[in-house]
Amino acid sequence: MTQSDADAQDETESDLTLIREGRDFEQEYRLSAAEAGRFLVEIGEQLQESDELTITGDEWKLPFSFGEPVELEIEYEGYGEQELEIEVEIPGRTDETAPSVE
């Protein structure tokens, strides 16, 4: 990467809207199975390697410090138009400490 490419990338990242605590955000995508799979693999790698996720869209960036346990729900509708739904709920990490016992 050249210096001008690096500068352009830094400028682009700084132009992104940062999604912060205290704000709700939702974005929906319709992707090919291959693109959805790539995204899920990248999420899985971040879950395995760190305790923070960073998801970036064209105009936004969402950093998220997560805790345990992660909830995984699998739902299958087998009648009519079949559908498989996989839902992952990742709780936020808390910085709270336990109270003292005296």
Tab-separated table of C-alpha atoms in Angstrom:
chain	number	residue	atom	x	y	z
A	1	MET	CA	0.000	0.000	0.000
A	2	THR	CA	1.395	3.394	-0.948
A	3	GLN	CA	1.425	6.364	1.386
A	4	SER	CA	-1.413	8.038	-0.557
A	5	ASP	CA	-3.465	4.816	-0.325
A	6	ALA	CA	-2.884	4.718	3.440
A	7	ASP	CA	-3.874	8.401	3.744
A	8	ALA	CA	-7.045	7.781	1.722
A	9	GLN	CA	-7.931	4.790	3.924
A	10	ASP	CA	-7.343	6.809	7.132
A	11	GLU	CA	-9.468	9.644	5.752
A	12	THR	CA	-12.241	7.235	4.747
A	13	GLU	CA	-12.240	5.548	8.183
A	14	SER	CA	-12.406	8.928	9.947
A	15	ASP	CA	-15.422	9.887	7.791
A	16	LEU	CA	-17.388	6.877	9.042
A	17	THR	CA	-20.200	7.437	11.540
A	18	LEU	CA	-19.188	5.794	14.818
A	19	ILE	CA	-22.070	3.840	16.369
A	20	ARG	CA	-21.775	4.372	20.133
A	21	GLU	CA	-23.371	3.227	23.354
A	22	GLY	CA	-26.724	4.903	23.952
A	23	ARG	CA	-27.749	4.732	20.300
A	24	ASP	CA	-29.835	2.087	18.527
A	25	PHE	CA	-28.724	0.981	15.077
A	26	GLU	CA	-30.092	-1.497	12.549
A	27	GLN	CA	-28.999	-2.314	9.013
A	28	GLU	CA	-30.360	-5.128	6.850
A	29	TYR	CA	-28.607	-6.736	3.885
A	30	ARG	CA	-29.661	-9.167	1.145
A	31	LEU	CA	-26.527	-11.101	0.188
A	32	SER	CA	-25.450	-14.149	-1.740
A	33	ALA	CA	-24.864	-17.249	0.383
A	34	ALA	CA	-21.114	-16.892	-0.272
A	35	GLU	CA	-21.040	-13.270	0.972
A	36	ALA	CA	-23.102	-14.135	4.063
A	37	GLY	CA	-20.742	-17.054	4.744
A	38	ARG	CA	-17.667	-14.825	4.446
A	39	PHE	CA	-19.219	-12.340	6.890
A	40	LEU	CA	-20.096	-15.085	9.393
A	41	VAL	CA	-16.579	-16.544	9.205
A	42	GLU	CA	-15.070	-13.113	9.927
A	43	ILE	CA	-17.436	-12.636	12.890
A	44	GLY	CA	-16.540	-16.139	14.137
A	45	GLU	CA	-12.820	-15.386	13.920
A	46	GLN	CA	-13.248	-12.185	15.954
A	47	LEU	CA	-15.321	-14.079	18.555
A	48	GLN	CA	-12.570	-16.697	18.881
A	49	GLU	CA	-9.591	-14.326	18.930
A	50	SER	CA	-10.737	-11.366	20.985
A	51	ASP	CA	-13.382	-9.987	23.315
A	52	GLU	CA	-14.207	-7.165	20.912
A	53	LEU	CA	-15.951	-7.056	17.539
A	54	THR	CA	-15.701	-4.272	14.999
A	55	ILE	CA	-18.193	-4.279	12.151
A	56	THR	CA	-17.865	-1.665	9.415
A	57	GLY	CA	-20.341	-0.684	6.696
A	58	ASP	CA	-19.958	1.789	3.846
A	59	GLU	CA	-20.752	4.778	6.060
A	60	TRP	CA	-20.537	3.473	9.638
A	61	LYS	CA	-18.320	1.657	12.124
A	62	LEU	CA	-19.597	-0.332	15.115
A	63	PRO	CA	-17.058	-1.336	17.793
A	64	PHE	CA	-18.518	-3.706	20.396
A	65	SER	CA	-16.930	-5.147	23.547
A	66	PHE	CA	-18.753	-8.366	24.337
A	67	GLY	CA	-19.237	-10.667	27.295
A	68	GLU	CA	-20.442	-14.201	27.921
A	69	PRO	CA	-22.477	-16.274	27.316
A	70	VAL	CA	-23.303	-15.861	23.641
A	71	GLU	CA	-26.810	-17.122	22.834
A	72	LEU	CA	-27.334	-19.147	19.655
A	73	GLU	CA	-30.829	-19.965	18.410
A	74	ILE	CA	-31.604	-22.232	15.449
A	75	GLU	CA	-35.136	-22.239	14.027
A	76	TYR	CA	-36.321	-24.341	11.098
A	77	GLU	CA	-39.692	-23.989	9.366
A	78	GLY	CA	-40.247	-27.182	7.405
A	79	TYR	CA	-43.733	-26.589	5.969
A	80	GLY	CA	-44.497	-24.787	2.721
A	81	GLU	CA	-41.656	-22.455	1.881
A	82	GLN	CA	-38.885	-23.889	4.058
A	83	GLU	CA	-36.691	-21.506	5.995
A	84	LEU	CA	-33.728	-21.811	8.346
A	85	GLU	CA	-33.098	-18.971	10.771
A	86	ILE	CA	-29.908	-18.694	12.797
A	87	GLU	CA	-29.799	-15.960	15.412
A	88	VAL	CA	-26.790	-14.995	17.510
A	89	GLU	CA	-27.180	-12.686	20.500
A	90	ILE	CA	-23.933	-11.353	21.894
A	91	PRO	CA	-24.191	-9.540	25.237
A	92	GLY	CA	-22.171	-6.426	25.925
A	93	ARG	CA	-19.282	-6.619	28.371
A	94	THR	CA	-19.757	-4.968	31.702
A	95	ASP	CA	-16.998	-3.121	33.531
A	96	GLU	CA	-18.781	-3.507	36.859
A	97	THR	CA	-17.034	-5.188	39.780
A	98	ALA	CA	-18.596	-7.147	42.615
A	99	PRO	CA	-19.253	-5.305	45.879
A	100	SER	CA	-16.994	-5.847	48.865
A	101	VAL	CA	-17.898	-8.273	51.640
A	102	GLU	CA	-16.942	-7.120	55.129
